[in-house]
């Protein structure tokens, strides 16, 4: 191929690339290091790494042992709206609050790899790769398939409602709904399978993260002074012993 031909091909490829990324900021972020929940008390670091050492598992058991227990209350009166607008940046007193980005985008940016933003925005995530801690799947996600990645409330809002949040002020309900400690982006089908279940009814399919998952559940419950059911506490302790 002549020099002119090579230049023409290269220019053509550049144009195609430009067209394919139009409207998208192509900045990519390196893979974030996954951390165990005991090392992530504020929830601002990504992932849900397993707890492997005897010391960590002992600390996990002690944390879970602090949980209060009570019977599951009624779901009467519950709706998602009782915890504020979905992903609104209006909560007070939690990380990322009032930073100008919707909570969902904050969490996608926290846990995603190769994160790309809408052109001209430092908030709106339009594509990324997620290593789902619940199923082990690698999900290559774009905003056009938004439900393929969902942000799980580790302590489901309906669970919280039934265990006492129905009596909280709206400001506290907004906090637990938007607190990164209680939020993990996951494969959508896993989140839908979980629904409003506690650990006695649902655990991540990946066995290696089950102790880490119940520790995160316990961290949220302790932070917000939420009791759990006796069955949930029993299962949580068993997963970390």
mmCIF file of C-alpha atoms in Angstrom:
data_model
loop_
_atom_site.group_PDB
_atom_site.id
_atom_site.type_symbol
_atom_site.label_atom_id
_atom_site.label_comp_id
_atom_site.label_asym_id
_atom_site.label_seq_id
_atom_site.Cartn_x
_atom_site.Cartn_y
_atom_site.Cartn_z
ATOM 1 C CA UNK A 1 0.000 0.000 0.000
ATOM 2 C CA UNK A 2 1.293 3.465 -0.855
ATOM 3 C CA UNK A 3 2.088 6.042 1.825
ATOM 4 C CA UNK A 4 -0.978 8.010 0.744
ATOM 5 C CA UNK A 5 -3.102 4.854 1.143
ATOM 6 C CA UNK A 6 -1.810 4.256 4.675
ATOM 7 C CA UNK A 7 -2.573 7.848 5.643
ATOM 8 C CA UNK A 8 -6.070 7.569 4.169
ATOM 9 C CA UNK A 9 -6.811 4.388 6.148
ATOM 10 C CA UNK A 10 -5.539 5.949 9.379
ATOM 11 C CA UNK A 11 -7.612 9.083 8.859
ATOM 12 C CA UNK A 12 -10.675 6.969 8.144
ATOM 13 C CA UNK A 13 -10.191 4.982 11.341
ATOM 14 C CA UNK A 14 -9.799 8.189 13.326
ATOM 15 C CA UNK A 15 -13.041 9.552 11.927
ATOM 16 C CA UNK A 16 -14.909 6.340 12.741
ATOM 17 C CA UNK A 17 -13.576 6.384 16.301
ATOM 18 C CA UNK A 18 -14.580 10.019 16.696
ATOM 19 C CA UNK A 19 -18.103 9.265 15.501
ATOM 20 C CA UNK A 20 -18.432 6.229 17.771
ATOM 21 C CA UNK A 21 -17.540 8.260 20.863
ATOM 22 C CA UNK A 22 -19.463 11.408 19.986
ATOM 23 C CA UNK A 23 -21.280 12.710 23.055
ATOM 24 C CA UNK A 24 -19.137 10.591 25.371
ATOM 25 C CA UNK A 25 -16.162 11.588 27.483
ATOM 26 C CA UNK A 26 -13.627 8.831 26.813
ATOM 27 C CA UNK A 27 -11.631 9.258 29.995
ATOM 28 C CA UNK A 28 -11.132 5.796 31.465
ATOM 29 C CA UNK A 29 -10.313 4.999 35.063
ATOM 30 C CA UNK A 30 -8.072 2.143 36.107
ATOM 31 C CA UNK A 31 -9.473 -0.850 37.952
ATOM 32 C CA UNK A 32 -10.147 0.065 41.602
ATOM 33 C CA UNK A 33 -8.740 -2.170 44.328
ATOM 34 C CA UNK A 34 -11.442 -4.188 46.098
ATOM 35 C CA UNK A 35 -11.527 -3.895 49.881
ATOM 36 C CA UNK A 36 -13.054 -5.910 52.698
ATOM 37 C CA UNK A 37 -15.878 -4.198 54.617
ATOM 38 C CA UNK A 38 -13.972 -4.021 57.915
ATOM 39 C CA UNK A 39 -11.464 -1.778 56.114
ATOM 40 C CA UNK A 40 -14.214 0.322 54.550
ATOM 41 C CA UNK A 41 -16.355 1.682 57.408
ATOM 42 C CA UNK A 42 -17.583 4.700 55.431
ATOM 43 C CA UNK A 43 -18.326 2.767 52.242
ATOM 44 C CA UNK A 44 -16.296 5.097 50.029
ATOM 45 C CA UNK A 45 -13.943 2.412 48.739
ATOM 46 C CA UNK A 46 -15.116 -0.081 46.106
ATOM 47 C CA UNK A 47 -15.914 -3.732 46.137
ATOM 48 C CA UNK A 48 -16.700 -6.447 48.632
ATOM 49 C CA UNK A 49 -13.543 -8.457 49.179
ATOM 50 C CA UNK A 50 -13.722 -11.686 51.219
ATOM 51 C CA UNK A 51 -12.708 -11.793 54.867
ATOM 52 C CA UNK A 52 -10.017 -14.472 54.964
ATOM 53 C CA UNK A 53 -8.014 -14.152 58.177
ATOM 54 C CA UNK A 54 -9.108 -15.608 61.496
ATOM 55 C CA UNK A 55 -8.685 -12.169 63.048
ATOM 56 C CA UNK A 56 -11.017 -10.520 60.556
ATOM 57 C CA UNK A 57 -13.617 -13.241 60.918
ATOM 58 C CA UNK A 58 -13.422 -12.912 64.687
ATOM 59 C CA UNK A 59 -13.975 -9.153 64.367
ATOM 60 C CA UNK A 60 -16.913 -9.877 62.092
ATOM 61 C CA UNK A 61 -18.520 -12.183 64.656
ATOM 62 C CA UNK A 62 -18.078 -9.558 67.375
ATOM 63 C CA UNK A 63 -19.694 -6.898 65.184
ATOM 64 C CA UNK A 64 -22.659 -9.125 64.320
ATOM 65 C CA UNK A 65 -22.994 -10.028 67.996
ATOM 66 C CA UNK A 66 -23.802 -6.373 68.734
ATOM 67 C CA UNK A 67 -26.981 -6.478 66.655
ATOM 68 C CA UNK A 68 -30.305 -6.210 68.426
ATOM 69 C CA UNK A 69 -33.034 -8.656 67.436
ATOM 70 C CA UNK A 70 -36.792 -8.274 67.133
ATOM 71 C CA UNK A 71 -39.588 -9.843 65.110
ATOM 72 C CA UNK A 72 -40.227 -8.566 61.581
ATOM 73 C CA UNK A 73 -42.817 -5.806 61.568
ATOM 74 C CA UNK A 74 -45.501 -4.960 59.056
ATOM 75 C CA UNK A 75 -44.786 -3.598 55.581
ATOM 76 C CA UNK A 76 -47.964 -1.516 55.713
ATOM 77 C CA UNK A 77 -47.403 2.027 54.485
ATOM 78 C CA UNK A 78 -44.079 1.277 52.800
ATOM 79 C CA UNK A 79 -43.155 2.805 49.463
ATOM 80 C CA UNK A 80 -39.812 3.779 47.949
ATOM 81 C CA UNK A 81 -40.938 7.403 48.141
ATOM 82 C CA UNK A 82 -40.864 7.151 51.941
ATOM 83 C CA UNK A 83 -37.063 7.271 51.609
ATOM 84 C CA UNK A 84 -36.961 10.294 49.330
ATOM 85 C CA UNK A 85 -36.603 10.675 45.591
ATOM 86 C CA UNK A 86 -34.598 7.932 43.886
ATOM 87 C CA UNK A 87 -30.878 8.745 43.991
ATOM 88 C CA UNK A 88 -31.453 12.436 44.728
ATOM 89 C CA UNK A 89 -28.383 14.339 45.892
ATOM 90 C CA UNK A 90 -30.218 15.846 48.852
ATOM 91 C CA UNK A 91 -29.294 13.663 51.835
ATOM 92 C CA UNK A 92 -27.217 15.195 54.613
ATOM 93 C CA UNK A 93 -24.441 13.639 56.647
ATOM 94 C CA UNK A 94 -23.272 10.856 54.305
ATOM 95 C CA UNK A 95 -20.324 10.689 51.874
ATOM 96 C CA UNK A 96 -20.976 12.135 48.384
ATOM 97 C CA UNK A 97 -23.999 14.059 49.696
ATOM 98 C CA UNK A 98 -24.715 17.298 47.854
ATOM 99 C CA UNK A 99 -21.748 16.956 45.511
ATOM 100 C CA UNK A 100 -23.877 17.745 42.457
ATOM 101 C CA UNK A 101 -24.073 14.131 41.196
ATOM 102 C CA UNK A 102 -26.917 11.663 41.606
ATOM 103 C CA UNK A 103 -26.164 8.915 44.126
ATOM 104 C CA UNK A 104 -26.371 6.137 41.525
ATOM 105 C CA UNK A 105 -23.681 7.797 39.400
ATOM 106 C CA UNK A 106 -21.462 8.252 42.462
ATOM 107 C CA UNK A 107 -21.665 4.518 43.130
ATOM 108 C CA UNK A 108 -21.086 3.490 39.521
ATOM 109 C CA UNK A 109 -17.978 5.680 39.474
ATOM 110 C CA UNK A 110 -16.816 4.226 42.807
ATOM 111 C CA UNK A 111 -17.019 0.569 41.782
ATOM 112 C CA UNK A 112 -16.704 0.618 38.005
ATOM 113 C CA UNK A 113 -13.701 0.048 35.786
ATOM 114 C CA UNK A 114 -13.110 1.832 32.480
ATOM 115 C CA UNK A 115 -15.699 4.390 33.568
ATOM 116 C CA UNK A 116 -16.789 6.807 30.849
ATOM 117 C CA UNK A 117 -18.866 9.913 31.337
ATOM 118 C CA UNK A 118 -21.291 11.816 29.186
ATOM 119 C CA UNK A 119 -19.352 14.466 27.282
ATOM 120 C CA UNK A 120 -19.159 17.651 29.305
ATOM 121 C CA UNK A 121 -20.191 15.946 32.557
ATOM 122 C CA UNK A 122 -18.164 14.847 35.562
ATOM 123 C CA UNK A 123 -21.173 12.957 36.925
ATOM 124 C CA UNK A 124 -23.209 11.005 34.399
ATOM 125 C CA UNK A 125 -21.690 7.555 33.803
ATOM 126 C CA UNK A 126 -22.568 6.208 30.343
ATOM 127 C CA UNK A 127 -20.483 3.028 30.233
ATOM 128 C CA UNK A 128 -18.252 0.945 32.473
ATOM 129 C CA UNK A 129 -17.176 -2.561 33.407
ATOM 130 C CA UNK A 130 -18.326 -4.053 36.696
ATOM 131 C CA UNK A 131 -16.956 -7.098 38.502
ATOM 132 C CA UNK A 132 -20.155 -8.058 40.314
ATOM 133 C CA UNK A 133 -19.261 -9.262 43.818
ATOM 134 C CA UNK A 134 -22.532 -11.181 44.231
ATOM 135 C CA UNK A 135 -22.348 -13.425 41.155
ATOM 136 C CA UNK A 136 -18.739 -13.110 39.985
ATOM 137 C CA UNK A 137 -19.928 -11.932 36.555
ATOM 138 C CA UNK A 138 -18.061 -9.296 34.588
ATOM 139 C CA UNK A 139 -20.714 -6.954 33.230
ATOM 140 C CA UNK A 140 -19.848 -4.601 30.387
ATOM 141 C CA UNK A 141 -22.540 -2.008 30.836
ATOM 142 C CA UNK A 142 -23.854 0.966 28.908
ATOM 143 C CA UNK A 143 -26.557 3.410 29.904
ATOM 144 C CA UNK A 144 -28.779 2.045 27.113
ATOM 145 C CA UNK A 145 -29.085 -1.160 29.204
ATOM 146 C CA UNK A 146 -29.452 0.614 32.522
ATOM 147 C CA UNK A 147 -31.161 -2.234 34.433
ATOM 148 C CA UNK A 148 -28.309 -4.658 33.739
ATOM 149 C CA UNK A 149 -26.507 -3.014 36.650
ATOM 150 C CA UNK A 150 -28.585 -2.056 39.664
ATOM 151 C CA UNK A 151 -27.418 -0.443 42.900
ATOM 152 C CA UNK A 152 -28.355 -2.757 45.738
ATOM 153 C CA UNK A 153 -29.362 -1.482 49.162
ATOM 154 C CA UNK A 154 -27.503 -4.010 51.309
ATOM 155 C CA UNK A 155 -30.116 -3.518 54.019
ATOM 156 C CA UNK A 156 -33.192 -3.273 51.786
ATOM 157 C CA UNK A 157 -35.320 -0.207 52.378
ATOM 158 C CA UNK A 158 -38.439 -2.326 52.840
ATOM 159 C CA UNK A 159 -36.554 -4.418 55.421
ATOM 160 C CA UNK A 160 -35.518 -1.256 57.237
ATOM 161 C CA UNK A 161 -39.107 -0.023 57.153
ATOM 162 C CA UNK A 162 -40.346 -3.233 58.767
ATOM 163 C CA UNK A 163 -37.617 -3.127 61.429
ATOM 164 C CA UNK A 164 -38.238 0.416 62.621
ATOM 165 C CA UNK A 165 -37.510 2.950 59.870
ATOM 166 C CA UNK A 166 -41.260 3.592 59.544
ATOM 167 C CA UNK A 167 -40.891 5.688 62.718
ATOM 168 C CA UNK A 168 -37.823 7.630 61.570
ATOM 169 C CA UNK A 169 -37.848 11.212 60.323
ATOM 170 C CA UNK A 170 -37.539 11.578 56.555
ATOM 171 C CA UNK A 171 -34.001 12.972 56.920
ATOM 172 C CA UNK A 172 -32.756 9.689 58.435
ATOM 173 C CA UNK A 173 -34.548 7.605 55.824
ATOM 174 C CA UNK A 174 -32.874 9.679 53.090
ATOM 175 C CA UNK A 175 -29.492 9.007 54.693
ATOM 176 C CA UNK A 176 -29.808 5.210 54.714
ATOM 177 C CA UNK A 177 -31.154 5.280 51.138
ATOM 178 C CA UNK A 178 -28.142 7.251 49.878
ATOM 179 C CA UNK A 179 -25.361 6.129 52.222
ATOM 180 C CA UNK A 180 -22.551 4.474 50.204
ATOM 181 C CA UNK A 181 -22.035 2.045 53.070
ATOM 182 C CA UNK A 182 -25.465 0.614 52.209
ATOM 183 C CA UNK A 183 -25.016 0.667 48.426
ATOM 184 C CA UNK A 184 -23.273 -1.768 46.067
ATOM 185 C CA UNK A 185 -23.649 -1.849 42.253
ATOM 186 C CA UNK A 186 -24.388 -5.433 41.217
ATOM 187 C CA UNK A 187 -25.715 -7.521 38.355
ATOM 188 C CA UNK A 188 -29.367 -6.554 38.038
ATOM 189 C CA UNK A 189 -30.813 -10.064 38.103
ATOM 190 C CA UNK A 190 -29.123 -10.772 41.452
ATOM 191 C CA UNK A 191 -30.580 -7.621 42.967
ATOM 192 C CA UNK A 192 -34.037 -8.550 41.721
ATOM 193 C CA UNK A 193 -33.712 -12.055 43.171
ATOM 194 C CA UNK A 194 -32.808 -10.579 46.550
ATOM 195 C CA UNK A 195 -35.738 -8.147 46.712
ATOM 196 C CA UNK A 196 -36.364 -7.076 50.299
ATOM 197 C CA UNK A 197 -34.846 -10.194 51.878
ATOM 198 C CA UNK A 198 -32.618 -10.406 54.913
ATOM 199 C CA UNK A 199 -29.648 -12.802 55.125
ATOM 200 C CA UNK A 200 -31.772 -15.733 56.327
ATOM 201 C CA UNK A 201 -33.666 -15.653 53.023
ATOM 202 C CA UNK A 202 -30.999 -14.520 50.555
ATOM 203 C CA UNK A 203 -27.205 -14.506 50.340
ATOM 204 C CA UNK A 204 -24.915 -13.784 47.371
ATOM 205 C CA UNK A 205 -24.421 -16.783 45.068
ATOM 206 C CA UNK A 206 -20.632 -16.409 45.457
ATOM 207 C CA UNK A 207 -19.947 -18.207 48.729
ATOM 208 C CA UNK A 208 -16.600 -16.505 49.243
ATOM 209 C CA UNK A 209 -18.173 -13.096 49.847
ATOM 210 C CA UNK A 210 -21.024 -14.189 52.090
ATOM 211 C CA UNK A 211 -19.232 -13.272 55.315
ATOM 212 C CA UNK A 212 -18.235 -9.911 53.823
ATOM 213 C CA UNK A 213 -21.835 -9.341 52.727
ATOM 214 C CA UNK A 214 -23.321 -9.999 56.167
ATOM 215 C CA UNK A 215 -20.634 -7.809 57.741
ATOM 216 C CA UNK A 216 -21.703 -4.966 55.449
ATOM 217 C CA UNK A 217 -25.323 -5.673 56.434
ATOM 218 C CA UNK A 218 -24.308 -5.517 60.098
ATOM 219 C CA UNK A 219 -22.312 -2.303 59.647
ATOM 220 C CA UNK A 220 -25.374 -0.567 58.218
ATOM 221 C CA UNK A 221 -27.678 -1.966 60.902
ATOM 222 C CA UNK A 222 -25.336 -0.851 63.694
ATOM 223 C CA UNK A 223 -24.838 2.599 62.170
ATOM 224 C CA UNK A 224 -28.585 3.214 61.944
ATOM 225 C CA UNK A 225 -29.518 1.343 65.126
ATOM 226 C CA UNK A 226 -31.685 -1.113 63.196
ATOM 227 C CA UNK A 227 -32.457 -4.506 64.722
ATOM 228 C CA UNK A 228 -32.493 -7.682 62.642
ATOM 229 C CA UNK A 229 -34.611 -10.792 62.987
ATOM 230 C CA UNK A 230 -33.328 -13.619 65.154
ATOM 231 C CA UNK A 231 -33.119 -15.866 62.072
ATOM 232 C CA UNK A 232 -31.068 -13.276 60.184
ATOM 233 C CA UNK A 233 -28.618 -12.846 63.049
ATOM 234 C CA UNK A 234 -28.163 -16.618 63.363
ATOM 235 C CA UNK A 235 -27.344 -16.936 59.659
ATOM 236 C CA UNK A 236 -25.013 -13.928 59.770
ATOM 237 C CA UNK A 237 -23.006 -15.406 62.630
ATOM 238 C CA UNK A 238 -22.819 -18.796 60.897
ATOM 239 C CA UNK A 239 -21.414 -17.262 57.695
ATOM 240 C CA UNK A 240 -18.413 -15.774 59.511
ATOM 241 C CA UNK A 241 -17.523 -18.508 62.004
#
